[in-house]
Coordinates of C-alpha atoms and ligand atoms in Angstrom, one line a residue:
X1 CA 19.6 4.9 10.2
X2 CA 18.4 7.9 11.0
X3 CA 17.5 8.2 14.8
X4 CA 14.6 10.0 14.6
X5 CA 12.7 7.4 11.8
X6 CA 13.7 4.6 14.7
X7 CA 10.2 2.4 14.3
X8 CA 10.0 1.6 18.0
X9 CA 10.3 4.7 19.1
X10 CA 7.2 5.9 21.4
X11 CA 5.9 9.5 22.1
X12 CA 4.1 10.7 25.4
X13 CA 1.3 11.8 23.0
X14 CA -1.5 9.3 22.3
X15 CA -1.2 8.6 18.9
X16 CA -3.9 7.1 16.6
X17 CA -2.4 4.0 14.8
X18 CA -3.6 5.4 11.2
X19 CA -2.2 8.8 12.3
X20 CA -0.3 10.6 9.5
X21 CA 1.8 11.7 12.1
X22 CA 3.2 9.7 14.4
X23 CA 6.7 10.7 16.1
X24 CA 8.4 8.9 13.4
X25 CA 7.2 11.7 10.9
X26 CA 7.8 15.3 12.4
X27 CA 6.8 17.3 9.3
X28 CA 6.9 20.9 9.4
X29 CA 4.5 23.9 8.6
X30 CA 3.4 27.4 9.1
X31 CA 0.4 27.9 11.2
X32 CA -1.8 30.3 13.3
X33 CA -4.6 30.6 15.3
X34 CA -6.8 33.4 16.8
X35 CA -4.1 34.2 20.0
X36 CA -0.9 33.4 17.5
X37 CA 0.6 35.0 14.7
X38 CA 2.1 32.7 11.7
X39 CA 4.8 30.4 13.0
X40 CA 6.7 27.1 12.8
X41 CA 5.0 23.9 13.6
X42 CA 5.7 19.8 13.7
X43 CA 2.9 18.0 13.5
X44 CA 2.0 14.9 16.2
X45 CA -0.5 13.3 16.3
X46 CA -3.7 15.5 16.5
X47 CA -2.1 18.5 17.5
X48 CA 0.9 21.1 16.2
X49 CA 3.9 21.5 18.6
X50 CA 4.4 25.2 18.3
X51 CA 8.1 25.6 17.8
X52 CA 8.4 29.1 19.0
X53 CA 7.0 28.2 22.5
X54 CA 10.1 26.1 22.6
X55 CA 12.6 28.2 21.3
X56 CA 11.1 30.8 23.9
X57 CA 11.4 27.8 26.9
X58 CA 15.7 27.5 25.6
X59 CA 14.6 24.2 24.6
X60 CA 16.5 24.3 21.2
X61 CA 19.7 26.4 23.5
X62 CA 22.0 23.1 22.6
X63 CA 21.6 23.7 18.7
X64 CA 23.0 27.2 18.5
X65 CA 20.6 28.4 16.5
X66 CA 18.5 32.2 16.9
X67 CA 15.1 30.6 18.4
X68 CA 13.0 34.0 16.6
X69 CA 13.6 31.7 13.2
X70 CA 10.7 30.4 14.3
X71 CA 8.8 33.2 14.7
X72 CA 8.0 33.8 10.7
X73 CA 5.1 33.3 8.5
X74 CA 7.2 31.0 5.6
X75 CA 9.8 28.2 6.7
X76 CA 12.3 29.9 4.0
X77 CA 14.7 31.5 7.1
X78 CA 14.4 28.5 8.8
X79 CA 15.3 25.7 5.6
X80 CA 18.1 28.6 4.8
X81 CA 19.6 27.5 7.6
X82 CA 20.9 24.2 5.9
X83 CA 20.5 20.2 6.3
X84 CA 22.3 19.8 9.2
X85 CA 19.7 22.7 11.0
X86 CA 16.9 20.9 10.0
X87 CA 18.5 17.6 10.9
X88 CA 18.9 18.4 14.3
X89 CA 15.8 20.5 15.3
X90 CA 13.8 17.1 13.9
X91 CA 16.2 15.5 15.8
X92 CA 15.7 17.6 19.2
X93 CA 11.6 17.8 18.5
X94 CA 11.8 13.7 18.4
X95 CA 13.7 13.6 21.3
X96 CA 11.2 16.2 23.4
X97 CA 8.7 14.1 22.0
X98 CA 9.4 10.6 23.4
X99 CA 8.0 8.7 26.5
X100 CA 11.6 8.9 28.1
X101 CA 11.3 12.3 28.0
X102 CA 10.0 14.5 30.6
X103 CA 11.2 18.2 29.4
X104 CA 7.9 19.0 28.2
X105 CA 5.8 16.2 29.6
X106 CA 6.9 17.0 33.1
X107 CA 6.0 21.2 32.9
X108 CA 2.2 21.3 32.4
X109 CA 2.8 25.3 31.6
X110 CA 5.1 24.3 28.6
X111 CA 3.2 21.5 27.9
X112 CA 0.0 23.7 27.6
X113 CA 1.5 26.6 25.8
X114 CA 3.4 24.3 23.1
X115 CA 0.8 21.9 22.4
X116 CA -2.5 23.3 20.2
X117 CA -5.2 20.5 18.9
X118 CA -4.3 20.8 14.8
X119 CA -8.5 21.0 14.3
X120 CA -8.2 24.7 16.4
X121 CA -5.4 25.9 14.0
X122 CA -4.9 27.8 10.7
X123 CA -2.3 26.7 8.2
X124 CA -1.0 28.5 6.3
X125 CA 1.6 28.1 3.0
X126 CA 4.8 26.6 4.2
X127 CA 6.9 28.4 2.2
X128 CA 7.3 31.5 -0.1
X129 CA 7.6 30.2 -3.4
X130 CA 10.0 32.1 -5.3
X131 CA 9.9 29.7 -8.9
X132 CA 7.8 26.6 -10.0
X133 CA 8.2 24.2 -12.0
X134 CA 5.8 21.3 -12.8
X135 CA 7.6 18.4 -14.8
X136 CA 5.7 15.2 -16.9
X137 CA 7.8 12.0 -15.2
X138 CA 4.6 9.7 -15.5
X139 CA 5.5 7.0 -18.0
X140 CA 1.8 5.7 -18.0
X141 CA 0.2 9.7 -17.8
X142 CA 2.3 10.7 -20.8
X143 CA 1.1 7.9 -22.8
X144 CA -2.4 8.2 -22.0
X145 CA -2.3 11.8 -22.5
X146 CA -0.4 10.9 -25.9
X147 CA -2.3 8.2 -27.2
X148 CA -5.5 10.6 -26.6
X149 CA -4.5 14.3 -28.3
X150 CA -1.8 12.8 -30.8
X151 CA -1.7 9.0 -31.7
X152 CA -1.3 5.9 -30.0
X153 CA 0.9 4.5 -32.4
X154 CA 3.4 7.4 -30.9
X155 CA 2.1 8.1 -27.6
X156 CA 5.6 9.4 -26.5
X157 CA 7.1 12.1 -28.2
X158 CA 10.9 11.5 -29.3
X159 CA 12.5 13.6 -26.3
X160 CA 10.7 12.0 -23.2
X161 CA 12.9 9.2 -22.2
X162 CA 15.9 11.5 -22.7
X163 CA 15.0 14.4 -20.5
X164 CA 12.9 14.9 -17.8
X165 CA 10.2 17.5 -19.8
X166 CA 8.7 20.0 -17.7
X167 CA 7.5 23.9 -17.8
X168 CA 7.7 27.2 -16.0
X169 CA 4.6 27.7 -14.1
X170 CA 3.3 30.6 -11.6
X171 CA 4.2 30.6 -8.2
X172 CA 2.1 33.2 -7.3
X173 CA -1.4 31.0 -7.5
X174 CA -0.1 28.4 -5.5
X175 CA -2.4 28.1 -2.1
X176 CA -2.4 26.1 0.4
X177 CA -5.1 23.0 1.3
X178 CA -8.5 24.6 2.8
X179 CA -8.2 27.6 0.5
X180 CA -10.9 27.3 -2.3
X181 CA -10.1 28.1 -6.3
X182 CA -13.0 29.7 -8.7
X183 CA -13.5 27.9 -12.0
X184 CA -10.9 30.0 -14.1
X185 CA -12.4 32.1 -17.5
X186 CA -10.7 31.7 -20.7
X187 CA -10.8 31.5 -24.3
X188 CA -11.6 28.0 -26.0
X189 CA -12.6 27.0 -29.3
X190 CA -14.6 23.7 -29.9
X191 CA -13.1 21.8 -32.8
X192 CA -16.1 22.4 -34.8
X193 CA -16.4 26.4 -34.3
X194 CA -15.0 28.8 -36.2
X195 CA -14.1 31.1 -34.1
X196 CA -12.9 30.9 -30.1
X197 CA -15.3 32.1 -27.2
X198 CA -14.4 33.5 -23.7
X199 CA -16.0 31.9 -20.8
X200 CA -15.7 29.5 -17.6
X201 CA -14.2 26.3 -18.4
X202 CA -16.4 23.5 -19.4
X203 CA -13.5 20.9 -18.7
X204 CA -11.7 21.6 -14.8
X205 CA -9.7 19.1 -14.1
X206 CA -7.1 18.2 -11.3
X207 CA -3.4 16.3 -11.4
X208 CA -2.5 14.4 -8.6
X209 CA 1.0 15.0 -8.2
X210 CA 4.0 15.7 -5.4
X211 CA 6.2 18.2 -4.9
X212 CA 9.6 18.4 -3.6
X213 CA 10.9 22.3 -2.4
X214 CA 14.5 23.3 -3.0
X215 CA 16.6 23.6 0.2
X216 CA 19.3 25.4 -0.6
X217 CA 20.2 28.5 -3.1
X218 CA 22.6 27.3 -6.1
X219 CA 24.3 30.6 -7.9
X220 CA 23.5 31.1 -11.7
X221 CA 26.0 29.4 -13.5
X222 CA 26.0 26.2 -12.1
X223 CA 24.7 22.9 -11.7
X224 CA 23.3 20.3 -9.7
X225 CA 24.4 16.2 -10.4
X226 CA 22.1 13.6 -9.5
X227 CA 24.4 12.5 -6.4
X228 CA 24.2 15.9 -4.8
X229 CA 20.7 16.9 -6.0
X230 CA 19.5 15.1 -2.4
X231 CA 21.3 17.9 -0.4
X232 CA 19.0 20.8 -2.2
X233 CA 15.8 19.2 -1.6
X234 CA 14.0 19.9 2.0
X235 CA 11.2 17.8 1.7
X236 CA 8.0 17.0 0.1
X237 CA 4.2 18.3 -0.6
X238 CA 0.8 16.9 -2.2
X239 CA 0.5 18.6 -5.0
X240 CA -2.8 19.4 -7.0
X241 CA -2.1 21.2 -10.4
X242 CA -5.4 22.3 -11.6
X243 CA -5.8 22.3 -15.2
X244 CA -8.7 23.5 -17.5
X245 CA -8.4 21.3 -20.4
X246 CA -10.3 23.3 -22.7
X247 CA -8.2 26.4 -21.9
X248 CA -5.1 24.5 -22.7
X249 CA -6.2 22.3 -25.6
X250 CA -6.7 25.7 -27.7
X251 CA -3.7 28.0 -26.1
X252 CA -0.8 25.1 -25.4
X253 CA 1.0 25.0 -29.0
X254 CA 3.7 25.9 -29.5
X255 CA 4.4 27.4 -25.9
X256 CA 2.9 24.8 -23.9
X257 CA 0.8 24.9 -20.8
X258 CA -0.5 29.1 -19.5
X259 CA -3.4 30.1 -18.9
X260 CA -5.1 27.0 -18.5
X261 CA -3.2 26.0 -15.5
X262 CA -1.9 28.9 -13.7
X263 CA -4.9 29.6 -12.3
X264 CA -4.4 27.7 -9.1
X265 CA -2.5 25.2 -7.8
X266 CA -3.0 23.7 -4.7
X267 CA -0.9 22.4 -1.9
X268 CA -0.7 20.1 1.5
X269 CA 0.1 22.4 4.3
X270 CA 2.4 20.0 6.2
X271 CA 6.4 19.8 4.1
X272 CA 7.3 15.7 5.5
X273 CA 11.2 15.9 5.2
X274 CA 13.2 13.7 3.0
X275 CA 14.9 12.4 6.6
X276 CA 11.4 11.0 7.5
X277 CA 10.7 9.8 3.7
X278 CA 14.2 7.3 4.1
X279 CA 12.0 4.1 4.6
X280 CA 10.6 4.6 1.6
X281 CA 13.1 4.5 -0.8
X282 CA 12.6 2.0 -3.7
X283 CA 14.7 1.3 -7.4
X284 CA 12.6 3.5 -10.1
X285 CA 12.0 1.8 -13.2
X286 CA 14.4 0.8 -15.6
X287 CA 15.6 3.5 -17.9
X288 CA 15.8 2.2 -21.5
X289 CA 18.3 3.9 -23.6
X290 CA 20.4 4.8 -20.9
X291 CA 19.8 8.6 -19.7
X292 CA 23.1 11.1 -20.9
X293 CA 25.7 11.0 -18.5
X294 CA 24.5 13.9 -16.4
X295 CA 21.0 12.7 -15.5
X296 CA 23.0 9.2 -14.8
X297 CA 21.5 8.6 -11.1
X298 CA 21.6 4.7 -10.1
X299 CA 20.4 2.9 -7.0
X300 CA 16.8 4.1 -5.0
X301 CA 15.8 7.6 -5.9
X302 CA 11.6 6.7 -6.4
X303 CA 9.7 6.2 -2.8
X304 CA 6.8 4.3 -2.0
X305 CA 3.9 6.5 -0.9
X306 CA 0.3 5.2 -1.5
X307 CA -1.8 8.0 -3.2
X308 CA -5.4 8.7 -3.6
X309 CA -8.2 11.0 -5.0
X310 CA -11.4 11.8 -3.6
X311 CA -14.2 13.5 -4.7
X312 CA -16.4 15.1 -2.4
X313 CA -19.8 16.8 -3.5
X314 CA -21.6 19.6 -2.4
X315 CA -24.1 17.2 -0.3
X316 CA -20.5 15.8 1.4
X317 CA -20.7 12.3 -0.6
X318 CA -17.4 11.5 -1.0
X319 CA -16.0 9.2 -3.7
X320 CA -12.7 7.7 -4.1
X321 CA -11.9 7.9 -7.7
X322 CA -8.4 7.1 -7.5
X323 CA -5.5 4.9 -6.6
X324 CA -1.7 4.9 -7.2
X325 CA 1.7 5.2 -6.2
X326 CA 4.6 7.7 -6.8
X327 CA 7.1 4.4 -6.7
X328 CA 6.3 4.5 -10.6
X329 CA 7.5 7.7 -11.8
X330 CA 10.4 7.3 -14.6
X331 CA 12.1 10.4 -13.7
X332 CA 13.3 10.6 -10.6
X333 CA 13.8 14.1 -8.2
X334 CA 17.3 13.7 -8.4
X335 CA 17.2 13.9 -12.4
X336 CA 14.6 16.7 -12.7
X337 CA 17.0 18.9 -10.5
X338 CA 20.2 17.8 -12.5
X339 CA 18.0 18.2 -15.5
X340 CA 16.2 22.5 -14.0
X341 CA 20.1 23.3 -13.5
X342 CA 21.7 22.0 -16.2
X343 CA 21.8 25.1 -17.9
X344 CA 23.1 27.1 -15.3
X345 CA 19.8 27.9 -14.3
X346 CA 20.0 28.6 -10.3
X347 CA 17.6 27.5 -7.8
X348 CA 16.4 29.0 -4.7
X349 CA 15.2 27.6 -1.4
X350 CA 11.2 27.6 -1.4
X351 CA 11.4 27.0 -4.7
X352 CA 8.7 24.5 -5.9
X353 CA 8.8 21.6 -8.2
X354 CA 5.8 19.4 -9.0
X355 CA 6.2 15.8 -10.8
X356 CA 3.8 15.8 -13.3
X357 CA 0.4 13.8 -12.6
X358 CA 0.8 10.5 -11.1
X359 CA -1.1 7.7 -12.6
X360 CA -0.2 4.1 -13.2
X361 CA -1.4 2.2 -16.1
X362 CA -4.3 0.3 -15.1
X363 CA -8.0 1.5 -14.6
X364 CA -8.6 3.4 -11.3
X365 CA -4.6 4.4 -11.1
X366 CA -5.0 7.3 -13.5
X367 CA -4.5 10.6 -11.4
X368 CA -6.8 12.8 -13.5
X369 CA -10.0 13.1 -15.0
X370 CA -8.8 13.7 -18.6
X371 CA -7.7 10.1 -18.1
X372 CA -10.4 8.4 -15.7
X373 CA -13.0 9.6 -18.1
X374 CA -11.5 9.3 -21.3
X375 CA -11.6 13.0 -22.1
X376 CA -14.9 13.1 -20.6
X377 CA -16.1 10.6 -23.0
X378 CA -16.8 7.7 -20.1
X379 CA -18.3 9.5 -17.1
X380 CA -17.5 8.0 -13.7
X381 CA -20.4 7.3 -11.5
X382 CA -20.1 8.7 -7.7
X383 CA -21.2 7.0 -5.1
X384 CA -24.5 9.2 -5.0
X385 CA -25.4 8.1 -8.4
X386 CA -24.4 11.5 -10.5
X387 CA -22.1 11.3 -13.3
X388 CA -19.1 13.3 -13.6
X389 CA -17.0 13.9 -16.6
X390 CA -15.0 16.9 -15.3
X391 CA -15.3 18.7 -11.9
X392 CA -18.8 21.0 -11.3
X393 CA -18.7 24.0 -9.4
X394 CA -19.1 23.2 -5.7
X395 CA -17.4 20.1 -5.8
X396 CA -14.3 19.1 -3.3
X397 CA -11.3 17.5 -5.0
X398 CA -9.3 16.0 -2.0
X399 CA -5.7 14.2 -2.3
X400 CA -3.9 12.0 0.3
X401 CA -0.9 9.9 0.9
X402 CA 1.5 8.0 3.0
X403 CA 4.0 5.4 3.3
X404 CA 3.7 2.6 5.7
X405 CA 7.0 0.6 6.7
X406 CA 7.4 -1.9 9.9
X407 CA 3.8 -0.8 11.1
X408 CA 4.7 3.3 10.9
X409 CA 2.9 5.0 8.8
X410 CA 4.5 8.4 7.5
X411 CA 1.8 10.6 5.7
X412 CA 1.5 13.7 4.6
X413 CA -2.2 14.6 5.4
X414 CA -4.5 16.1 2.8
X415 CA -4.9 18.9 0.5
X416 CA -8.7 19.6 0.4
X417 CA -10.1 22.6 -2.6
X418 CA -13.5 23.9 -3.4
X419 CA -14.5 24.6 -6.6
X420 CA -16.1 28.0 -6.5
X421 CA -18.5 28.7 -9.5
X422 CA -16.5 31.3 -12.2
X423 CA -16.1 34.3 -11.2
X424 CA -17.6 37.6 -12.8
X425 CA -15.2 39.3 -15.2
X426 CA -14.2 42.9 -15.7
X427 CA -15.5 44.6 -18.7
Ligands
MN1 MN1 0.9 19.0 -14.1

């Protein structure tokens, strides 16, 4: 086991019981506040442990690592350093952190410096995302989404159980949790008009999906097999892949998804490592025919973390509107990065790559409107009474998620976005 995911350890810290961040966790972030400039954090508790501080106090001196990596506004430097790095500063921080500890808990002018509340801080985007990708691993998403544009008869197309399907997205719109989007503009055409219009989108949607960020670089040329493909991957986001489904209905064939979903994606600020995600690992689904040799990956590659949606309005009613799991993804992580690299096709660390929506297949599981609404054809009803079909301007889409194990819960906090009404365009 690993030490630092031992359930019975205790920290120094009061920690909340429904914390997403007790010292079991230890995820890690970029944050700032009015007196700091952008830097490494681990989240405890309610507060940020500011990493610099204790690079600055020798307190990582043992690990023979340059304490200014943590003095940088992405983690990129830092998760270049390699697994073992990471391993062992989550490692040392766990260690700082617990009740038979009194290297911090016993300097008040450490403990004061290294220790902000996390409601007095900025965060800001972990990493710098170099490349994205946002794959379609949801069994019960890609049939609903199927069975509604195509044909239930044939809900999956003939590829999906062979490959894990995915496309290029833009990195440069992802933003981080707190930072609100503007209803995109683009060009739709109503199956019953002639001719397409220009103009906000009638139908914004979210995805409720997670994403896992490479670790390490792979030079071009190469590839990655399921049984190493754990090595390259640092840890894991919530992922919200806002999608206009207007835009894309009209634009998406034949080169899939554009406009209609690069304008934003959004992203929880704290990166939970795949060290502290261990308890959760559980078998995936059973892959029937058999996956080609090279996307072959037996045993537990899928993880138990409890998911949900909330929708907040601009009167702060919130609504949960859904409910699901990532356990049920077909594809696994392991065989989407054995699948990106397969080609030769190199990664690089930062780089970001999305499941595809997570839904299960009943009612209340689906993990996007499209879906809980029927194409906007059966309205939910919020808690306030209104009726949505889509998401209105001035609405708050929020997205959470943990894994509980032995009484420790390992979460990954929230990402929160405001709709902002359309933007004016340039003429
Ligand atoms: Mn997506």
């Amino acid at each position: 086991m690993i030490k630092a995911n031992d359930p019975t350890l205790h920290s120094w810290i009061q920690i909340a019981p429904d914390s997403d961040f007790p010292i079991q966790n230890l995820p890690f972030g970029i944050f700032q506040t009015d007196m700091k400039d952008p830097r490494v954090g681990v989240a405890i508790g309610e507060y940020v442990l500011d990493l610099c501080v204790l690079g600055r106090y020798d307190m990582f001196v043992l690990l023979d690592i340059d304490p200014t990596i943590f003095h940088r506004p992405y983690l990129n430097d830092f998760i270049a350093l390699g697994k073992p790095v990471w391993r062992a500063v989550r490692n040392r921080v766990s260690e700082l952190l617990r009740n038979t500890n009194d290297e911090i808990s016993g300097n008040s002018e450490l403990m004061h410096e290294c220790l902000i509340k996390r409601s007095e801080v900025e965060m800001l985007m972990p990493v710098k995302v170099g490349d994205y990708t946002d794959f379609y691993s949801s069994q019960a998403h890609a049939s609903n989404v199927g069975t509604m544009f195509r044909d239930p008869e044939n809900a999956l197309l003939p590829n999906w159980k062979h490959m894990p399907v995915g496309y290029h997205g833009r990195a440069s719109s992802i933003v981080v949790s707190g930072t609100p989007i503007h209803r995109p503009n683009g060009q739709t055409k109503a199956p019953e008009a002639e001719l397409p219009t220009f103009g906000p989108t009638a139908q914004l949607d979210f995805e409720l999906e997670m994403a896992f960020i490479a670790g390490k670089d792979t030079p071009l040329g190469t590839s990655i097999s399921p049984s190493h493909a754990e090595e390259y991957i640092f840890g894991l986001v919530l992922f919200n892949d806002w999608s206009a489904r207007d835009i894309q209905a009209w634009e998406y064939q034949p080169l899939g998804p554009f406009l209609g979903k690069s304008f934003a994606s959004s992203i929880s600020p704290w990166v939970v490592t795949l060290d502290a995600l261990e308890p959760f690992r559980v078998h995936g689904p059973e892959q029937v025919p058999s996956p080609l040799p090279y996307l072959s990956s037996g045993g537990h590659h899928n993880y138990d973390i409890n998911l949900e949606v909330l929708l907040e309005t601009e009167k702060g009613v919130e609504t949960r509107i859904c409910r699901t799991n990532f356990r049920h993804m077909y594809w696994n992580m392991q065989q989407q990065l054995a699948h990106q690299t397969s080609n030769g096709c190199n990664i690089r660390v930062g780089d970001m790559f999305a499941s595809g929506t997570i839904s299960g297949s009943e009612k209340g599981t689906f993990g996007s409107m499209l879906e809980l609404t029927r194409g906007g054809t059966q309205p939910l009803r919020l808690v306030d009474g209104t009726e949505r079909s889509f998401i209105n301007d001035n609405d708050t889409v929020i997205m959470r998620g943990y894994g509980e194990h032995h009484g420790i819960r390992i979460g990954f906090g929230e990402v929160r976005t405001k709709v902002l009404p359309a933007f004016l365009q340039e003429k």
